[in-house]
mmCIF file of C-alpha atoms in Angstrom:
data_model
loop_
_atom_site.group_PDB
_atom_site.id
_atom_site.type_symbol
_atom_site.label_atom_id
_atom_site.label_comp_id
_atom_site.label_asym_id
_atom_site.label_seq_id
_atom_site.Cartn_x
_atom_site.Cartn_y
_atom_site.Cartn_z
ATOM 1 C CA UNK D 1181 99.739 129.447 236.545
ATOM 2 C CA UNK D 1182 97.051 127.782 234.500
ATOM 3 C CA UNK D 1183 94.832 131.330 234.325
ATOM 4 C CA UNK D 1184 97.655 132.474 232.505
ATOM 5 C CA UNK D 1185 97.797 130.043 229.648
ATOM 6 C CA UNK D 1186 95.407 130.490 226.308
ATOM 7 C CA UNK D 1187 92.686 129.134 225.841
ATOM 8 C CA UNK D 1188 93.296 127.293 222.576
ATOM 9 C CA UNK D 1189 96.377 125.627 224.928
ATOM 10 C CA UNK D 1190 93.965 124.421 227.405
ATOM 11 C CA UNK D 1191 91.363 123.429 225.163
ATOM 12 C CA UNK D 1192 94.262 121.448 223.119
ATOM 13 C CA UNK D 1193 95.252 119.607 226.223
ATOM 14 C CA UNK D 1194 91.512 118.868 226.968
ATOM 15 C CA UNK D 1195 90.838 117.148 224.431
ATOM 16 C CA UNK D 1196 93.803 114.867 223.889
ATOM 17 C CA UNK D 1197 93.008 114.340 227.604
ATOM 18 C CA UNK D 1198 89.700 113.719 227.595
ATOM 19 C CA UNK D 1199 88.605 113.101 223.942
ATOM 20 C CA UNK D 1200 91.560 111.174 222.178
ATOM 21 C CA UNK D 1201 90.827 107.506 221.861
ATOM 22 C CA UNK D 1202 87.183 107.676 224.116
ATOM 23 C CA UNK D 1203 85.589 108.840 221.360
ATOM 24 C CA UNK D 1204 85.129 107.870 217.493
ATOM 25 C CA UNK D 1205 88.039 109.252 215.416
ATOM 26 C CA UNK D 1206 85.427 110.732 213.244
ATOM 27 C CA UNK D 1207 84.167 112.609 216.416
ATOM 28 C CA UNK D 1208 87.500 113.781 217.572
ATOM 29 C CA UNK D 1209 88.397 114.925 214.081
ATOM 30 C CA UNK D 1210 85.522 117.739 215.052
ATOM 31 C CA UNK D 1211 87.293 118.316 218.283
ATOM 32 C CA UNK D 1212 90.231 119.168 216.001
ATOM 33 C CA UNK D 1213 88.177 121.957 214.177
ATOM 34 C CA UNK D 1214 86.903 123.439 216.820
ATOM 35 C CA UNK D 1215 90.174 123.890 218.196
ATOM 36 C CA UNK D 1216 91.752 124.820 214.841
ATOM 37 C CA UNK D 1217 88.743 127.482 214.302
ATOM 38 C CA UNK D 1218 89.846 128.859 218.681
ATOM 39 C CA UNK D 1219 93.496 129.024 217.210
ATOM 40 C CA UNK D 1220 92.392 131.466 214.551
ATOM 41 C CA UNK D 1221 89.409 133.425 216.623
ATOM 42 C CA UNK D 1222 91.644 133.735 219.525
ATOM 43 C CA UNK D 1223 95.137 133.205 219.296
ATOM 44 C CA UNK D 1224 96.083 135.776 222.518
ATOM 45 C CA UNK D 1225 92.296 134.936 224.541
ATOM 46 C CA UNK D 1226 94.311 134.032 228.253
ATOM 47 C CA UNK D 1227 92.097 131.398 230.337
ATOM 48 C CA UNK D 1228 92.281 134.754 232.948
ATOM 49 C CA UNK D 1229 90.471 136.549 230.422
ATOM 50 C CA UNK D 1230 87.972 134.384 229.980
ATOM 51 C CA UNK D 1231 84.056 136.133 231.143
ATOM 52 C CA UNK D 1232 80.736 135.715 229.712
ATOM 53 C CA UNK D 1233 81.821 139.214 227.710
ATOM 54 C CA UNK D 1234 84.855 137.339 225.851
ATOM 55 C CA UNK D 1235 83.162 134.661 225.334
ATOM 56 C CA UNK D 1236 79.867 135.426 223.619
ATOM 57 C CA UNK D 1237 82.155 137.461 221.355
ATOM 58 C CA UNK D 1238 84.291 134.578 220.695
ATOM 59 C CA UNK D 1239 80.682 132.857 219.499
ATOM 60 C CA UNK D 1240 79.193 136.089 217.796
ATOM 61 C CA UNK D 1241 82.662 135.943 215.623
ATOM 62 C CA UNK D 1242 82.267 132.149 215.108
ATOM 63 C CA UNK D 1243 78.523 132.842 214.390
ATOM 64 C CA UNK D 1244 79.809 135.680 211.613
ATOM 65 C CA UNK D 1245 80.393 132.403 209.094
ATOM 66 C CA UNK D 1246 78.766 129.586 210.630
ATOM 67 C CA UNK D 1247 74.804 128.730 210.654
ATOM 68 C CA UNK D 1248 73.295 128.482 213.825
ATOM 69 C CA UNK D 1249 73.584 124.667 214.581
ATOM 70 C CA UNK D 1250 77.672 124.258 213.525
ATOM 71 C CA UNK D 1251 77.685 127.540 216.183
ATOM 72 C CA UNK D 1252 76.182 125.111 218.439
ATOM 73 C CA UNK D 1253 78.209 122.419 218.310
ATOM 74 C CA UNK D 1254 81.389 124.790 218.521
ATOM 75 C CA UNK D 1255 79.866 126.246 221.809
ATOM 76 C CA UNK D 1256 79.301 122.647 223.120
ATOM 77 C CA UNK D 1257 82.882 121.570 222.294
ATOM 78 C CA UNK D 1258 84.281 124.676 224.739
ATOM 79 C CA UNK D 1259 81.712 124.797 227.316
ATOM 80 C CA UNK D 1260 82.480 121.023 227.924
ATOM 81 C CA UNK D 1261 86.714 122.175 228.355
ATOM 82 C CA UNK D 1262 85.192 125.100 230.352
ATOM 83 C CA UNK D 1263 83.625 123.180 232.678
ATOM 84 C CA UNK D 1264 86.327 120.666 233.627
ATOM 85 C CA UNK D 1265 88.727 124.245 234.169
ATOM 86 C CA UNK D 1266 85.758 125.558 236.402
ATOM 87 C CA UNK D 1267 85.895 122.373 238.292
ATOM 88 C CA UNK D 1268 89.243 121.961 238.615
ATOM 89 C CA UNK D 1269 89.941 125.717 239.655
ATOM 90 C CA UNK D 1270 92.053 126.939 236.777
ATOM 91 C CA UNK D 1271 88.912 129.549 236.498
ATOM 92 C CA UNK D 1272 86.466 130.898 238.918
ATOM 93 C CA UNK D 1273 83.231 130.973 236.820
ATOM 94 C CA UNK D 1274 81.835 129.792 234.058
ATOM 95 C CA UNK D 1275 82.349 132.259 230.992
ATOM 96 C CA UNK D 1276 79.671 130.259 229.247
ATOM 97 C CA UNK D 1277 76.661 130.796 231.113
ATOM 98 C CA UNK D 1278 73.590 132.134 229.408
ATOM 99 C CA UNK D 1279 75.453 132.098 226.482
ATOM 100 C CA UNK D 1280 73.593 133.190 223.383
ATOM 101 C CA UNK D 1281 74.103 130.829 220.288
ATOM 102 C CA UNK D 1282 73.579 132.939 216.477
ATOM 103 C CA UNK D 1283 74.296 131.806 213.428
ATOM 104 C CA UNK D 1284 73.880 133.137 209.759
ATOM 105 C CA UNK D 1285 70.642 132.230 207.717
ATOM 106 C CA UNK D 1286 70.237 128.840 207.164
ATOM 107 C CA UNK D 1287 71.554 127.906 203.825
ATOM 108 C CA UNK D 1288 69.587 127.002 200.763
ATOM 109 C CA UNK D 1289 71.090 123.113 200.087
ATOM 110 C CA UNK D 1290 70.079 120.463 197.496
ATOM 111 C CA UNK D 1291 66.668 118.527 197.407
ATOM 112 C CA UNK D 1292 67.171 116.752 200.339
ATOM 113 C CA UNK D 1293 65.001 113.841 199.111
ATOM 114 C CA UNK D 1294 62.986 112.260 196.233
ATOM 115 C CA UNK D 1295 59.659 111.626 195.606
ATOM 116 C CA UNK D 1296 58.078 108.312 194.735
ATOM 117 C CA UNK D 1297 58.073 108.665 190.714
ATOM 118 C CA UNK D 1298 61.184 110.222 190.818
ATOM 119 C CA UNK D 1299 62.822 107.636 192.950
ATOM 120 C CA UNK D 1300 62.047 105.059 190.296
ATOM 121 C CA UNK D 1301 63.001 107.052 187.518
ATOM 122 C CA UNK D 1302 66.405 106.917 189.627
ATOM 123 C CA UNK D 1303 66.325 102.992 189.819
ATOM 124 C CA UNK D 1304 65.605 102.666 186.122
ATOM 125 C CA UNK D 1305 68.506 104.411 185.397
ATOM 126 C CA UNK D 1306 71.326 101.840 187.294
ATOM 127 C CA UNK D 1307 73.153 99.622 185.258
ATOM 128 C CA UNK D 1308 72.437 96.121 187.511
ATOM 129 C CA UNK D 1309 75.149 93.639 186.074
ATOM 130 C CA UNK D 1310 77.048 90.874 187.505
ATOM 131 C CA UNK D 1311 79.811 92.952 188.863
ATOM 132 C CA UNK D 1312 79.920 95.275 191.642
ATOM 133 C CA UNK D 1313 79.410 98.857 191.160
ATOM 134 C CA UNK D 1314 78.380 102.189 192.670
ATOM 135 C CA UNK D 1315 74.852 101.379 191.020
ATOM 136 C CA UNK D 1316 74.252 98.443 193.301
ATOM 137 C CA UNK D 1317 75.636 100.592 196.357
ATOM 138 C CA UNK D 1318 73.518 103.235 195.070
ATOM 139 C CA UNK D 1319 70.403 100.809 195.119
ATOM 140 C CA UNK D 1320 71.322 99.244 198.578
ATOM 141 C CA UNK D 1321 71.043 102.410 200.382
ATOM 142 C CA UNK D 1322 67.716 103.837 198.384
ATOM 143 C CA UNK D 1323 65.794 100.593 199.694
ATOM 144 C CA UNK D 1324 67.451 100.055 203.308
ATOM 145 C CA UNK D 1325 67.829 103.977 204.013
ATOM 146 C CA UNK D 1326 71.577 102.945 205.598
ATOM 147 C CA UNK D 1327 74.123 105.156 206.106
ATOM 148 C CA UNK D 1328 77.218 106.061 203.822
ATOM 149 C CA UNK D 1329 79.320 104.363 206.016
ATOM 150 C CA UNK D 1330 77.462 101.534 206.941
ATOM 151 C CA UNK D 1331 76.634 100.367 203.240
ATOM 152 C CA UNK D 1332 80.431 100.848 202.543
ATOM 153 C CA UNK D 1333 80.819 98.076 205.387
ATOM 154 C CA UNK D 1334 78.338 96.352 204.543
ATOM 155 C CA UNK D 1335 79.875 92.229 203.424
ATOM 156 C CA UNK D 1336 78.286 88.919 202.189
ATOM 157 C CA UNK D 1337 77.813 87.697 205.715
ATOM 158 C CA UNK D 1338 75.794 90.106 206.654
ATOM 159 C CA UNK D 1339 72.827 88.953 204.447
ATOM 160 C CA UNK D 1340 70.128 86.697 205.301
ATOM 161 C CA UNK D 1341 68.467 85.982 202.211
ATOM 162 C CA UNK D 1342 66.474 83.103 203.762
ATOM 163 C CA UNK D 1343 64.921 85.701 206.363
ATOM 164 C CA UNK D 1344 65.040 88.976 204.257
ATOM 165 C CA UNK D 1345 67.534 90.678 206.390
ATOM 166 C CA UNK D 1346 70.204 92.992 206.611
ATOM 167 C CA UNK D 1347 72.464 93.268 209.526
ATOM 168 C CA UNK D 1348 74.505 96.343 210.827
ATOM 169 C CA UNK D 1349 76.989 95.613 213.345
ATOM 170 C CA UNK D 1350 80.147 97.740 212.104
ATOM 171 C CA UNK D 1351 80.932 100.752 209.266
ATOM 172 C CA UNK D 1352 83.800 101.716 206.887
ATOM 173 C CA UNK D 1353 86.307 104.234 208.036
ATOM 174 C CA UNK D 1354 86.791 105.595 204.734
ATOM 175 C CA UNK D 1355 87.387 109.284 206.147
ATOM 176 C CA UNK D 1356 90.751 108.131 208.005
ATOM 177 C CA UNK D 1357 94.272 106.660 206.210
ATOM 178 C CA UNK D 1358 93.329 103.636 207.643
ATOM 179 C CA UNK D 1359 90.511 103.077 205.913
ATOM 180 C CA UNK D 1360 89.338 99.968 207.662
ATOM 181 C CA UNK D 1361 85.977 98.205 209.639
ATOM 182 C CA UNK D 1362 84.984 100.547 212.213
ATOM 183 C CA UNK D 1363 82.159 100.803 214.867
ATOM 184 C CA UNK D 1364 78.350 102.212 214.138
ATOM 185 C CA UNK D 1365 77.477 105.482 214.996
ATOM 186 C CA UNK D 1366 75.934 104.482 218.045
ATOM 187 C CA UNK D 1367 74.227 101.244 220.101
ATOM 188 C CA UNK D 1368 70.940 101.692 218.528
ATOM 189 C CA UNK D 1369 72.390 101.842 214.461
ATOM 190 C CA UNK D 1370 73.232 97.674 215.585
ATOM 191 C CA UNK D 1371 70.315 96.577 213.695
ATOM 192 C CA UNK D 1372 68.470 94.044 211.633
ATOM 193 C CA UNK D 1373 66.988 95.781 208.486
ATOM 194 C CA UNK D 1374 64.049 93.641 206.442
ATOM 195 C CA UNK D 1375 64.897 93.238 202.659
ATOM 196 C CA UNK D 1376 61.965 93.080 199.418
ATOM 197 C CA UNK D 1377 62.372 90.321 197.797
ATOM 198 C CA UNK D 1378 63.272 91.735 194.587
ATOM 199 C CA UNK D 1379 66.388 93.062 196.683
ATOM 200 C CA UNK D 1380 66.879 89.716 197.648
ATOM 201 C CA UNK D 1381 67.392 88.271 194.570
ATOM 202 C CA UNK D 1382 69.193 91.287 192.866
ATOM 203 C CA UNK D 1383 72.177 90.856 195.948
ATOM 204 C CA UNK D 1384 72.671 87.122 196.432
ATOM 205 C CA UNK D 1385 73.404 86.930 192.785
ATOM 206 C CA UNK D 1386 75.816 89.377 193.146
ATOM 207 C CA UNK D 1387 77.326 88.316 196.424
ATOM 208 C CA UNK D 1388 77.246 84.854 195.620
ATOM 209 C CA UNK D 1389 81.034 84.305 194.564
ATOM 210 C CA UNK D 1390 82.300 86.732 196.866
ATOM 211 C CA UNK D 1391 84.666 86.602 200.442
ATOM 212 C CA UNK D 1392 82.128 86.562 203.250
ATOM 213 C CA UNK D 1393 83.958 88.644 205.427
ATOM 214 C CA UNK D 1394 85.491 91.640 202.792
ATOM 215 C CA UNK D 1395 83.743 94.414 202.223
ATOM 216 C CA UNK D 1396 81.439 94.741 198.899
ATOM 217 C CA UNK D 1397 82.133 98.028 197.780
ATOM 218 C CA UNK D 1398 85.829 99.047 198.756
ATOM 219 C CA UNK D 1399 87.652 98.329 196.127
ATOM 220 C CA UNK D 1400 90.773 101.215 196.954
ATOM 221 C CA UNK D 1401 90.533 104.105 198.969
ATOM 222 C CA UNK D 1402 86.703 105.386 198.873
ATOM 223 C CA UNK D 1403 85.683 109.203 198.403
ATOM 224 C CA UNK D 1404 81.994 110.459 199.666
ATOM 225 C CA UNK D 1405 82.673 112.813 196.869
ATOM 226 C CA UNK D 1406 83.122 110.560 193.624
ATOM 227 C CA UNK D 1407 80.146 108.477 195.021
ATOM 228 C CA UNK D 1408 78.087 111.936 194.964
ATOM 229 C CA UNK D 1409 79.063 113.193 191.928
ATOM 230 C CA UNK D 1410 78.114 110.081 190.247
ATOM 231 C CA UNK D 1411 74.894 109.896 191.421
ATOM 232 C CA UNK D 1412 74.362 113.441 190.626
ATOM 233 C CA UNK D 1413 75.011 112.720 186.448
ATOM 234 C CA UNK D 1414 72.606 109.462 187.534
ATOM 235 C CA UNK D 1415 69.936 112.139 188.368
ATOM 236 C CA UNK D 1416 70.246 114.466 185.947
ATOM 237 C CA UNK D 1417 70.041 112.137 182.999
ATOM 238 C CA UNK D 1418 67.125 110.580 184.656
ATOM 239 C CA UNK D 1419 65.814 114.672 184.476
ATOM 240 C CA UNK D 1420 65.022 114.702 188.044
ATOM 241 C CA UNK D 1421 66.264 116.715 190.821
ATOM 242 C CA UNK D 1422 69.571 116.228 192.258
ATOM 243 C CA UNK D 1423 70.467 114.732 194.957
ATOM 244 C CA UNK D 1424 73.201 113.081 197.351
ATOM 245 C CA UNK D 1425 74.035 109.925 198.406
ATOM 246 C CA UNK D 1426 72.839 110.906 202.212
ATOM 247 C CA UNK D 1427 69.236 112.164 200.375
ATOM 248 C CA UNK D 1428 68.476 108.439 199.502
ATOM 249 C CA UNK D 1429 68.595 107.708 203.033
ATOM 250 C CA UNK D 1430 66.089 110.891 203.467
ATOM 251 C CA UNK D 1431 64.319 109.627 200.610
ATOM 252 C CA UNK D 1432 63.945 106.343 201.485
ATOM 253 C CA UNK D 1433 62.442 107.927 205.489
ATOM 254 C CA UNK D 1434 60.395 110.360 203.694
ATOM 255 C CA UNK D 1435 58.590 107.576 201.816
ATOM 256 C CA UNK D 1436 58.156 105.118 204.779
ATOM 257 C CA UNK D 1437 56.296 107.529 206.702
ATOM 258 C CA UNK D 1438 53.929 108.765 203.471
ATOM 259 C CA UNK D 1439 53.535 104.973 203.297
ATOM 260 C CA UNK D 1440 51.737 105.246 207.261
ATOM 261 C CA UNK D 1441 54.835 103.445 209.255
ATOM 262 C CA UNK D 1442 54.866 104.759 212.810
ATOM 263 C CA UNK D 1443 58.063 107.292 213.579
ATOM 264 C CA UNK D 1444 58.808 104.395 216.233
ATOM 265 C CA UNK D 1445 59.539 102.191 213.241
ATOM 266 C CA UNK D 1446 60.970 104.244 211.184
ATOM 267 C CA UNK D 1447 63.568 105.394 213.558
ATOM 268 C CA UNK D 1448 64.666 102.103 214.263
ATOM 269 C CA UNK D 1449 65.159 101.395 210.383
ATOM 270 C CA UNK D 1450 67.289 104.138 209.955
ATOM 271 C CA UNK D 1451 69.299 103.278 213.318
ATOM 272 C CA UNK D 1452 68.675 106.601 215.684
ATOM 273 C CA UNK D 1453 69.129 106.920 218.978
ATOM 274 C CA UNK D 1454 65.717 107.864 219.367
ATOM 275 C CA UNK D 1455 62.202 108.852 217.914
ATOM 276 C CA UNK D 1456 62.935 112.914 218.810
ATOM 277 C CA UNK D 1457 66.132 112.620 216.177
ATOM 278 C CA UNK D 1458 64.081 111.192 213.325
ATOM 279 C CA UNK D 1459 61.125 113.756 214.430
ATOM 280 C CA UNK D 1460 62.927 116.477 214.469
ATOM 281 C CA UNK D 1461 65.043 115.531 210.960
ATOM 282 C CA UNK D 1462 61.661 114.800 209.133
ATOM 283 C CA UNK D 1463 59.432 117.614 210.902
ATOM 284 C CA UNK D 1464 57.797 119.034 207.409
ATOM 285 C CA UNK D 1465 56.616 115.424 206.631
ATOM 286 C CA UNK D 1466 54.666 114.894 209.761
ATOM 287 C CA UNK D 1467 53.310 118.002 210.174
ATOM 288 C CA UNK D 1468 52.283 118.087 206.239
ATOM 289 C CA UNK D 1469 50.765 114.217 207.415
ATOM 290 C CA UNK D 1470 48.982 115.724 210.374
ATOM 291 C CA UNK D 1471 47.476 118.770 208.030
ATOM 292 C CA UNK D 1472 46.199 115.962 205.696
ATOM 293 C CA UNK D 1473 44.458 114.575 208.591
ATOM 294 C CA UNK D 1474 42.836 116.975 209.373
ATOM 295 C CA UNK D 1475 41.954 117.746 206.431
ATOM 296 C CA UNK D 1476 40.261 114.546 206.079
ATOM 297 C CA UNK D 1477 38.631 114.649 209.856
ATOM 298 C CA UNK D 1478 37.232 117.754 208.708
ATOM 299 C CA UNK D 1479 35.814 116.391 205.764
ATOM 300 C CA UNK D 1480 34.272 113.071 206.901
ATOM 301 C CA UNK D 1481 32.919 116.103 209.768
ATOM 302 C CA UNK D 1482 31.180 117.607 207.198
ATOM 303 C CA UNK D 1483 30.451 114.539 205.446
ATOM 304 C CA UNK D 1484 28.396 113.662 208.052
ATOM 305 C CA UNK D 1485 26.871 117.154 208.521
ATOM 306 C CA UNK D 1486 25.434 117.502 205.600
ATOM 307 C CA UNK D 1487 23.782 113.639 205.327
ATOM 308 C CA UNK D 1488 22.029 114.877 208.942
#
């Protein structure tokens, strides 16, 4: 009887069914830890046992080491398994209902991104040869706000130098052993992203003598890790705060929209989905733009109070 097998069972079975191969092996690798995290939260929890008591503890002791969003994510990852078993009779209501998501205090992480000055004391401090190097990768991503992945894909043919343009079509899978050209993270990171000119001229010097089709910047096996840490002695010999590879992206956001380009546009640079991800990722900006204007309605108000 299916009531009478465990949870982490059915949720295993779930996902190969479901999960394996439809979605991105980088998603399914979460489906993994969420099952490897019920495994160890629940090893004896019997689908039978399963009510909206057992399983708001199972989140509260998920919650106990997680912040509030990972919690969230873990909650989506079983409701979804809980729902098929609903469906399919193997329970007779959902356990998740009304479920109340926690999560410990939001951790204290790096500076998520620089400001202008220190952005250039940044640039100033990458060794721009003839050969490729984590300083050009470093620079790519600080003035096209791409992703890790996607700059690690990134190949000859996908400049335009005559139009100013990058194009995104595809990533690196440098988080699996097969480390090879993988889909973006969605429909909307396909993209064409507009190059300076100084940009221009810095990558089709470098590029010029390179394979169109092979990847710029994999060399061997690529760690997120050794790209961070290098950019972290980058920063602190440049005396400015640290950051990772992922804040250049933020940093290079943060300072379009300073600059006055619309959310709309800025969302599309960066490749989301849509305008609520980039609003909700860069919320302190725009309201900290909004208090500045109106700060400034109130004083052109006055302005013109005081001239009456």
């Amino acid at each position: 009887m299916a009531q009478h097998v465990k949870f982490h069972q059915y949720f295993f079975q779930w996902m190969q069914l479901y999960k394996l191969d439809a979605v991105r092996p980088v998603t399914y690798r979460k489906y993994e830890m969420s099952h490897r995290q019920l495994v160890m939260l629940a090893p004896d929890l019997k689908m039978s046992d399963l009510s909206r008591l057992t399983y708001q503890q199972l989140l509260n002791d998920y919650a106990e080491t997680h912040e509030r969003q990972t919690t969230m994510d873990f909650h989506r990852h079983l409701k979804g398994s809980l729902i098929d078993a609903l469906e399919e009779g193997f329970i007779d209501r959902d356990p998740t209902r009304k479920a109340i998501i926690k999560g410990i205090k939001h951790r204290q992480h790096k500076t998520k991104y620089l400001h202008q000055y220190e952005l250039q004391a940044l640039l100033n401090e990458l060794n721009l040869n003839n050969e490729v190097n984590w300083d050009y990768f470093i620079l790519l991503i600080a003035k096209t706000g791409i992703r890790f992945a996607e700059a690690l894909g990134v190949t000859p043919a996908d400049f335009d130098f005559a139009h100013q343009t990058l194009s995104i079509s595809k990533t690196w899978d440098y988080k699996s052993a097969k480390s090879d050209f993988a889909p973006t993270k969605n429909n909307s990171s396909v993209r064409k992203v507009p190059l300076d000119w100084q940009t221009v001229i810095q990558f089709s010097q470098l590029t010029k003598k390179l394979p169109d089709d092979q990847a710029i910047f994999v060399q061997a096996k690529v760690y997120n890790d050794t790209v961070n840490h290098y950019l972290e002695r980058l920063c602190k010999h440049a005396s400015i705060p640290v950051i990772s590879v992922h804040g250049l992206r933020h940093t290079h956001a943060s300072l379009l929209l300073y600059a006055g380009v619309s959310i709309a546009s800025v969302a599309r640079r960066l490749g989301h989905s849509n305008m609520t991800t980039t609003q909700q990722t860069y919320l302190h900006i725009i309201q900290e733009l909004e208090n500045q204007d109106t700060s400034k309605e109130a004083l052109a108000n006055f302005e013109l109070l005081i001239a009456g």
